[in-house]
Amino acid sequence: MSRKKVLPLNTGVTIPQIGLGTWLSKPHEVENAVEIAVRNGYRHLDLAMIYQNQDEVGRALKKVIPSVVKREDLFITSKLWNSSHQAAVAEAELEETLSQLGIDYLDLYLVHWPVAFQPGQGLSPKHPTIEGEVHLDTDTSLVDTWKTMIKLKETGKVKAIGVSNFTIAHIEGIIKATNVVPAANQIEAHPLLPQDDLVAYCNAKGIHITAYSPLGNNLVGIPMLTENAAVQEVAKKLDATPAQVLVAWGTYRGYSVIPKSVQESRIISNFQQVELSKEDYEKVSAIIGPKARRYNTPVTYKPKWNINLFDEEVEKTATHTVKIL
C-alpha cells in the first residue's frame, strides 16, 4: 500500500502524491480501472473532457461513493478543453463535466492547453480551408481564458484552478495580468524531459507540478521508458517494477504523479510507492543523454495543431504562436 503521501497546494489544501491517470485509456476500461484504484487506496483521479470517458468515471464513482470513500476524501481533477476557452461556453463545459461525473464540484480544474479552438464545432473543429488542421481561435488569449477560470472558481464548483502544458512565459503572462497564481501546472515529466527551468520557476512561485506520461507513451513510436536498461537495473536492485522506479523519479522531484493503467496488477503496483536513493535518482536521471525528448507535441497530431507551443524543433515551421495577452 502506498504511504498515502500528500503535497501542499498554494490554496491551503493537499493533493495526494500518486493519482490515477485516465488519458489514452480505451473505451469501457476506465470504469473498472477507477473502481479498482479507489478500492485499493487511490484518492487522486486525473480526468479531462477530451479523454471522452468521464461518463465511465462517473459510473465508477457511483460504485465507490459513499460505500468505499466519501466524496470529500477524493481529489478529482478535470480540464477545460480548447474549444471552451471562451467566456460564453466555459461554464457549460464545466457543468457537463460535473454532470458526467455525478458530482457537484471539482477539487482542481485546469486549462488543458495554452491554445484555443473555435467553439461550437465539436472537440476538434476542422479548419474551413486548410485540410488536416484544426480551426484555431487566434483571438482568445491565455489571459482571457485565465480570467474565465477565475470566475469559474468564484462559483464554488471548482475549489482550485490551474494550468497544464504551460511554459514559464505562459504562466508569467497570466499572473502579471491577473495577480492570480495557478495552483498547479500539469506537464509531461519524466527522465527524458526534466524541464529544470520550468520546475524551478514553478517551485519559486508556489505552483505545484503534476507529472503526466511518467513512463513515456506510445504516441510517437519510440520505446517506453520502462524498457530502458538503467531503469530496469534500478528496478531489479530495489525489487520494484520499472514503472515504480519512474513514478519514484517524479516523487523524488516533488511532483504528484499520475501513471495510467487499466490492468489491476499495474494499478496496484504503481501505487506501492518506492523511494529512490540519491544514487539511484541520478542513475535514472542520466538516461536523458545530450537532448531532451518530448513525447507529446500537438503539431504532430492528426488533425494538426498549427501552433508553436514549446519551441521544439518540430514546431519551428508552425504558423501560429501562443497568444498570451
CSV table of C-alpha atoms in Angstrom, one decimal:
chain,number,residue,atom,x,y,z
A,1,MET,CA,0.0,0.0,0.0
A,2,SER,CA,1.2,3.5,-0.8
A,3,ARG,CA,2.3,5.7,2.1
A,4,LYS,CA,-0.5,7.9,1.0
A,5,LYS,CA,1.8,10.9,0.9
A,6,VAL,CA,0.1,14.3,0.2
A,7,LEU,CA,1.6,17.5,-1.0
A,8,PRO,CA,0.5,21.1,-0.3
A,9,LEU,CA,-1.2,23.4,-2.8
A,10,ASN,CA,-1.0,27.2,-2.6
A,11,THR,CA,-4.7,27.2,-1.7
A,12,GLY,CA,-4.1,25.6,1.6
A,13,VAL,CA,-5.3,22.1,0.7
A,14,THR,CA,-3.3,19.0,-0.1
A,15,ILE,CA,-3.1,16.8,-3.2
A,16,PRO,CA,-2.4,13.0,-2.9
A,17,GLN,CA,1.1,12.4,-4.5
A,18,ILE,CA,0.1,9.3,-6.5
A,19,GLY,CA,-3.0,9.5,-8.7
A,20,LEU,CA,-4.7,7.5,-11.5
A,21,GLY,CA,-4.3,8.9,-15.0
A,22,THR,CA,-7.1,8.2,-17.5
A,23,TRP,CA,-5.6,9.6,-20.7
A,24,LEU,CA,-5.2,7.1,-23.6
A,25,SER,CA,-7.4,4.6,-21.8
A,26,LYS,CA,-9.6,2.6,-24.2
A,27,PRO,CA,-13.4,2.9,-24.0
A,28,HIS,CA,-15.1,0.7,-21.5
A,29,GLU,CA,-11.8,0.2,-19.5
A,30,VAL,CA,-11.8,3.3,-17.3
A,31,GLU,CA,-14.9,2.5,-15.2
A,32,ASN,CA,-13.3,-0.7,-14.0
A,33,ALA,CA,-9.8,1.0,-13.5
A,34,VAL,CA,-11.2,3.8,-11.4
A,35,GLU,CA,-13.2,1.4,-9.2
A,36,ILE,CA,-10.1,-0.8,-8.7
A,37,ALA,CA,-8.0,2.2,-8.0
A,38,VAL,CA,-10.3,3.7,-5.3
A,39,ARG,CA,-10.8,0.3,-3.7
A,40,ASN,CA,-7.0,-0.1,-3.4
A,41,GLY,CA,-6.4,3.3,-1.8
A,42,TYR,CA,-6.1,5.8,-4.6
A,43,ARG,CA,-7.7,9.1,-3.7
A,44,HIS,CA,-6.4,11.3,-6.6
A,45,LEU,CA,-8.1,10.9,-10.0
A,46,ASP,CA,-7.0,12.8,-13.1
A,47,LEU,CA,-9.6,13.4,-15.8
A,48,ALA,CA,-10.4,15.6,-18.8
A,49,MET,CA,-13.3,16.3,-21.1
A,50,ILE,CA,-11.2,15.4,-24.2
A,51,TYR,CA,-10.5,11.9,-22.8
A,52,GLN,CA,-14.2,11.2,-23.6
A,53,ASN,CA,-14.5,8.8,-20.7
A,54,GLN,CA,-15.8,10.9,-17.9
A,55,ASP,CA,-19.2,9.3,-18.0
A,56,GLU,CA,-17.4,6.0,-17.3
A,57,VAL,CA,-15.6,7.6,-14.4
A,58,GLY,CA,-19.0,8.8,-13.1
A,59,ARG,CA,-20.3,5.3,-13.2
A,60,ALA,CA,-17.3,4.1,-11.2
A,61,LEU,CA,-17.8,6.9,-8.7
A,62,LYS,CA,-21.4,5.8,-8.0
A,63,LYS,CA,-20.0,2.4,-7.1
A,64,VAL,CA,-17.5,3.7,-4.5
A,65,ILE,CA,-19.2,6.9,-3.1
A,66,PRO,CA,-20.1,6.6,-0.3
A,67,SER,CA,-19.7,2.8,0.2
A,68,VAL,CA,-15.9,2.9,-0.1
A,69,VAL,CA,-15.0,6.6,0.3
A,70,LYS,CA,-16.6,9.9,1.0
A,71,ARG,CA,-16.6,12.4,-1.9
A,72,GLU,CA,-14.6,14.9,0.2
A,73,ASP,CA,-11.8,12.3,0.6
A,74,LEU,CA,-11.2,12.1,-3.1
A,75,PHE,CA,-9.2,14.7,-5.0
A,76,ILE,CA,-10.7,15.0,-8.5
A,77,THR,CA,-9.0,17.0,-11.3
A,78,SER,CA,-10.5,17.7,-14.7
A,79,LYS,CA,-9.5,20.0,-17.5
A,80,LEU,CA,-11.2,22.7,-19.7
A,81,TRP,CA,-10.8,21.7,-23.3
A,82,ASN,CA,-9.5,24.1,-26.0
A,83,SER,CA,-12.9,24.6,-27.7
A,84,SER,CA,-14.3,26.0,-24.4
A,85,HIS,CA,-11.7,28.7,-23.6
A,86,GLN,CA,-14.2,31.4,-24.4
A,87,ALA,CA,-16.2,33.0,-21.5
A,88,ALA,CA,-19.5,32.3,-23.2
A,89,VAL,CA,-19.0,28.5,-23.2
A,90,ALA,CA,-16.6,27.6,-20.5
A,91,GLU,CA,-19.1,27.3,-17.7
A,92,ALA,CA,-21.3,25.0,-19.8
A,93,GLU,CA,-18.3,22.6,-20.3
A,94,LEU,CA,-17.7,22.6,-16.5
A,95,GLU,CA,-21.4,21.8,-15.9
A,96,GLU,CA,-21.1,19.0,-18.5
A,97,THR,CA,-18.1,17.6,-16.7
A,98,LEU,CA,-19.8,17.7,-13.3
A,99,SER,CA,-22.9,16.0,-14.8
A,100,GLN,CA,-20.8,13.3,-16.4
A,101,LEU,CA,-19.1,12.6,-13.1
A,102,GLY,CA,-22.2,12.9,-11.0
A,103,ILE,CA,-20.6,15.3,-8.5
A,104,ASP,CA,-21.1,18.9,-7.6
A,105,TYR,CA,-17.6,20.2,-7.5
A,106,LEU,CA,-14.0,19.6,-8.7
A,107,ASP,CA,-11.0,19.8,-6.5
A,108,LEU,CA,-8.9,21.2,-9.3
A,109,TYR,CA,-9.8,22.5,-12.8
A,110,LEU,CA,-7.0,23.0,-15.3
A,111,VAL,CA,-6.7,24.9,-18.6
A,112,HIS,CA,-5.7,21.8,-20.6
A,113,TRP,CA,-3.6,23.5,-23.2
A,114,PRO,CA,-2.4,27.1,-23.9
A,115,VAL,CA,-4.3,27.2,-27.1
A,116,ALA,CA,-8.0,27.9,-28.0
A,117,PHE,CA,-10.1,26.3,-30.7
A,118,GLN,CA,-13.1,27.8,-32.4
A,119,PRO,CA,-16.1,27.0,-30.2
A,120,GLY,CA,-19.4,25.3,-31.2
A,121,GLN,CA,-17.9,22.8,-33.7
A,122,GLY,CA,-17.0,19.9,-31.5
A,123,LEU,CA,-13.8,19.0,-29.7
A,124,SER,CA,-11.6,19.0,-32.8
A,125,PRO,CA,-13.1,21.6,-35.2
A,126,LYS,CA,-11.9,21.3,-38.8
A,127,HIS,CA,-10.2,24.3,-40.4
A,128,PRO,CA,-12.5,25.7,-43.0
A,129,THR,CA,-9.9,26.0,-45.7
A,130,ILE,CA,-6.8,24.0,-44.7
A,131,GLU,CA,-7.1,20.2,-44.9
A,132,GLY,CA,-5.9,18.3,-42.0
A,133,GLU,CA,-5.7,21.1,-39.5
A,134,VAL,CA,-7.8,22.1,-36.5
A,135,HIS,CA,-9.6,25.5,-36.5
A,136,LEU,CA,-7.7,27.6,-34.0
A,137,ASP,CA,-9.2,30.6,-32.2
A,138,THR,CA,-6.5,33.2,-32.6
A,139,ASP,CA,-8.5,35.9,-30.8
A,140,THR,CA,-9.0,34.4,-27.3
A,141,SER,CA,-5.8,34.9,-25.3
A,142,LEU,CA,-4.5,32.9,-22.4
A,143,VAL,CA,-5.3,35.9,-20.1
A,144,ASP,CA,-8.9,35.9,-21.4
A,145,THR,CA,-9.2,32.2,-20.6
A,146,TRP,CA,-7.5,32.6,-17.2
A,147,LYS,CA,-9.9,35.4,-16.2
A,148,THR,CA,-12.8,33.0,-17.2
A,149,MET,CA,-11.2,30.3,-14.9
A,150,ILE,CA,-11.1,32.8,-12.0
A,151,LYS,CA,-14.8,33.4,-12.5
A,152,LEU,CA,-15.5,29.6,-12.5
A,153,LYS,CA,-13.7,29.3,-9.2
A,154,GLU,CA,-16.0,32.0,-7.8
A,155,THR,CA,-19.0,29.8,-8.5
A,156,GLY,CA,-17.8,27.3,-5.8
A,157,LYS,CA,-18.0,24.4,-8.3
A,158,VAL,CA,-14.2,24.4,-8.6
A,159,LYS,CA,-12.0,24.5,-5.4
A,160,ALA,CA,-8.8,25.4,-7.2
A,161,ILE,CA,-7.7,26.4,-10.7
A,162,GLY,CA,-4.5,25.7,-12.6
A,163,VAL,CA,-2.9,25.1,-15.9
A,164,SER,CA,-1.5,22.3,-18.0
A,165,ASN,CA,1.2,22.2,-20.6
A,166,PHE,CA,2.1,25.9,-19.8
A,167,THR,CA,5.6,27.3,-20.2
A,168,ILE,CA,7.3,29.9,-18.0
A,169,ALA,CA,6.2,32.7,-20.4
A,170,HIS,CA,2.6,31.5,-20.4
A,171,ILE,CA,2.4,31.4,-16.6
A,172,GLU,CA,4.2,34.7,-16.2
A,173,GLY,CA,1.8,36.3,-18.6
A,174,ILE,CA,-1.4,35.3,-16.8
A,175,ILE,CA,0.0,36.1,-13.3
A,176,LYS,CA,1.1,39.6,-14.4
A,177,ALA,CA,-2.3,40.3,-15.9
A,178,THR,CA,-4.5,39.0,-13.0
A,179,ASN,CA,-2.3,38.6,-9.9
A,180,VAL,CA,-3.8,35.1,-9.6
A,181,VAL,CA,-1.2,32.3,-9.4
A,182,PRO,CA,-2.2,28.9,-10.7
A,183,ALA,CA,-2.4,26.2,-8.0
A,184,ALA,CA,-0.8,23.6,-10.3
A,185,ASN,CA,0.8,23.1,-13.7
A,186,GLN,CA,0.4,19.6,-15.1
A,187,ILE,CA,3.2,18.8,-17.5
A,188,GLU,CA,4.7,15.9,-19.4
A,189,ALA,CA,7.5,15.0,-17.0
A,190,HIS,CA,9.9,12.0,-17.0
A,191,PRO,CA,13.7,11.5,-17.1
A,192,LEU,CA,13.9,12.4,-20.8
A,193,LEU,CA,12.0,15.7,-20.2
A,194,PRO,CA,13.1,17.1,-16.8
A,195,GLN,CA,12.4,20.8,-17.7
A,196,ASP,CA,14.5,22.0,-14.8
A,197,ASP,CA,14.0,25.7,-15.6
A,198,LEU,CA,10.2,25.3,-15.6
A,199,VAL,CA,10.3,23.3,-12.4
A,200,ALA,CA,12.5,25.8,-10.7
A,201,TYR,CA,10.1,28.6,-11.8
A,202,CYS,CA,7.0,26.8,-10.5
A,203,ASN,CA,8.7,26.0,-7.2
A,204,ALA,CA,9.6,29.6,-6.7
A,205,LYS,CA,6.0,30.7,-7.4
A,206,GLY,CA,4.5,28.0,-5.2
A,207,ILE,CA,2.9,26.3,-8.2
A,208,HIS,CA,2.6,22.5,-7.7
A,209,ILE,CA,3.7,20.2,-10.6
A,210,THR,CA,1.7,17.1,-11.6
A,211,ALA,CA,3.6,14.8,-13.9
A,212,TYR,CA,1.7,13.1,-16.8
A,213,SER,CA,3.2,10.4,-19.0
A,214,PRO,CA,5.8,9.5,-16.3
A,215,LEU,CA,6.5,6.3,-18.2
A,216,GLY,CA,6.5,8.0,-21.7
A,217,ASN,CA,3.8,6.9,-24.0
A,218,ASN,CA,3.1,5.2,-27.3
A,219,LEU,CA,2.3,8.3,-29.4
A,220,VAL,CA,5.5,8.6,-31.4
A,221,GLY,CA,6.7,5.1,-31.9
A,222,ILE,CA,9.7,5.2,-29.6
A,223,PRO,CA,10.3,2.8,-26.7
A,224,MET,CA,8.6,3.4,-23.4
A,225,LEU,CA,10.9,4.4,-20.6
A,226,THR,CA,10.1,1.2,-18.8
A,227,GLU,CA,12.3,-0.6,-21.4
A,228,ASN,CA,15.4,1.5,-20.6
A,229,ALA,CA,18.3,-0.6,-19.3
A,230,ALA,CA,19.2,1.8,-16.5
A,231,VAL,CA,15.6,2.0,-15.3
A,232,GLN,CA,15.4,-1.8,-15.3
A,233,GLU,CA,18.7,-2.1,-13.4
A,234,VAL,CA,17.5,0.2,-10.6
A,235,ALA,CA,14.2,-1.7,-10.5
A,236,LYS,CA,15.9,-5.0,-10.1
A,237,LYS,CA,18.1,-3.6,-7.3
A,238,LEU,CA,15.0,-2.3,-5.4
A,239,ASP,CA,12.9,-5.4,-6.2
A,240,ALA,CA,10.5,-3.0,-7.9
A,241,THR,CA,8.9,-2.6,-11.3
A,242,PRO,CA,10.4,-0.2,-13.9
A,243,ALA,CA,7.1,1.7,-13.7
A,244,GLN,CA,7.5,2.1,-9.9
A,245,VAL,CA,11.0,3.4,-10.4
A,246,LEU,CA,9.8,6.0,-12.9
A,247,VAL,CA,7.0,7.1,-10.6
A,248,ALA,CA,9.5,7.4,-7.8
A,249,TRP,CA,11.7,9.6,-10.0
A,250,GLY,CA,8.8,12.0,-10.2
A,251,THR,CA,8.1,11.9,-6.5
A,252,TYR,CA,11.8,12.4,-5.7
A,253,ARG,CA,11.5,15.7,-7.6
A,254,GLY,CA,8.4,16.7,-5.5
A,255,TYR,CA,5.8,16.1,-8.2
A,256,SER,CA,2.4,14.4,-7.9
A,257,VAL,CA,2.5,11.7,-10.5
A,258,ILE,CA,-0.5,10.2,-12.4
A,259,PRO,CA,0.5,6.9,-14.1
A,260,LYS,CA,-2.2,5.5,-16.3
A,261,SER,CA,-3.1,1.8,-16.3
A,262,VAL,CA,-6.3,-0.2,-16.8
A,263,GLN,CA,-4.7,-3.5,-15.6
A,264,GLU,CA,-5.5,-4.4,-11.9
A,265,SER,CA,-2.0,-5.6,-11.1
A,266,ARG,CA,-0.3,-2.5,-12.5
A,267,ILE,CA,-2.8,-0.1,-10.9
A,268,ILE,CA,-2.0,-1.7,-7.6
A,269,SER,CA,1.8,-1.8,-8.1
A,270,ASN,CA,2.0,1.8,-9.4
A,271,PHE,CA,0.6,2.8,-6.0
A,272,GLN,CA,3.2,0.9,-4.0
A,273,GLN,CA,5.3,4.0,-3.5
A,274,VAL,CA,9.1,3.2,-3.6
A,275,GLU,CA,11.8,5.7,-2.8
A,276,LEU,CA,15.0,6.3,-4.7
A,277,SER,CA,18.3,7.0,-3.1
A,278,LYS,CA,20.2,9.9,-4.5
A,279,GLU,CA,22.5,7.5,-6.4
A,280,ASP,CA,19.5,5.7,-7.9
A,281,TYR,CA,17.8,9.0,-8.8
A,282,GLU,CA,21.0,10.3,-10.5
A,283,LYS,CA,21.4,7.0,-12.4
A,284,VAL,CA,17.8,7.3,-13.8
A,285,SER,CA,18.2,11.0,-14.5
A,286,ALA,CA,21.3,10.3,-16.6
A,287,ILE,CA,19.4,8.4,-19.3
A,288,ILE,CA,18.5,11.8,-20.9
A,289,GLY,CA,21.7,11.9,-22.9
A,290,PRO,CA,22.6,15.1,-24.8
A,291,LYS,CA,19.0,16.1,-25.7
A,292,ALA,CA,15.6,16.1,-24.0
A,293,ARG,CA,12.7,14.2,-25.6
A,294,ARG,CA,9.1,15.3,-25.6
A,295,TYR,CA,6.6,12.6,-26.4
A,296,ASN,CA,3.5,14.9,-26.7
A,297,THR,CA,3.8,17.7,-29.3
A,298,PRO,CA,0.4,18.7,-30.8
A,299,VAL,CA,1.9,20.0,-34.1
A,300,THR,CA,2.4,16.3,-34.9
A,301,TYR,CA,-1.3,15.4,-34.1
A,302,LYS,CA,-3.8,14.4,-36.8
A,303,PRO,CA,-5.5,16.8,-37.3
A,304,LYS,CA,-2.5,19.1,-36.8
A,305,TRP,CA,-2.5,22.0,-34.4
A,306,ASN,CA,-0.6,24.6,-36.4
A,307,ILE,CA,0.9,26.3,-33.4
A,308,ASN,CA,4.3,26.5,-31.7
A,309,LEU,CA,3.7,25.8,-28.0
A,310,PHE,CA,7.1,24.7,-26.7
A,311,ASP,CA,9.6,25.9,-29.3
A,312,GLU,CA,10.6,22.3,-30.1
A,313,GLU,CA,12.4,21.7,-33.4
A,314,VAL,CA,9.4,20.0,-34.8
A,315,GLU,CA,7.3,23.1,-34.1
A,316,LYS,CA,9.5,25.7,-35.8
A,317,THR,CA,7.5,25.5,-39.1
A,318,ALA,CA,4.2,26.2,-37.3
A,319,THR,CA,2.3,29.3,-38.5
A,320,HIS,CA,0.9,30.4,-35.1
A,321,THR,CA,2.3,31.2,-31.7
A,322,VAL,CA,0.6,31.3,-28.3
A,323,LYS,CA,-1.4,34.5,-27.7
A,324,ILE,CA,-0.7,35.3,-24.1
A,325,LEU,CA,-2.3,38.8,-23.8
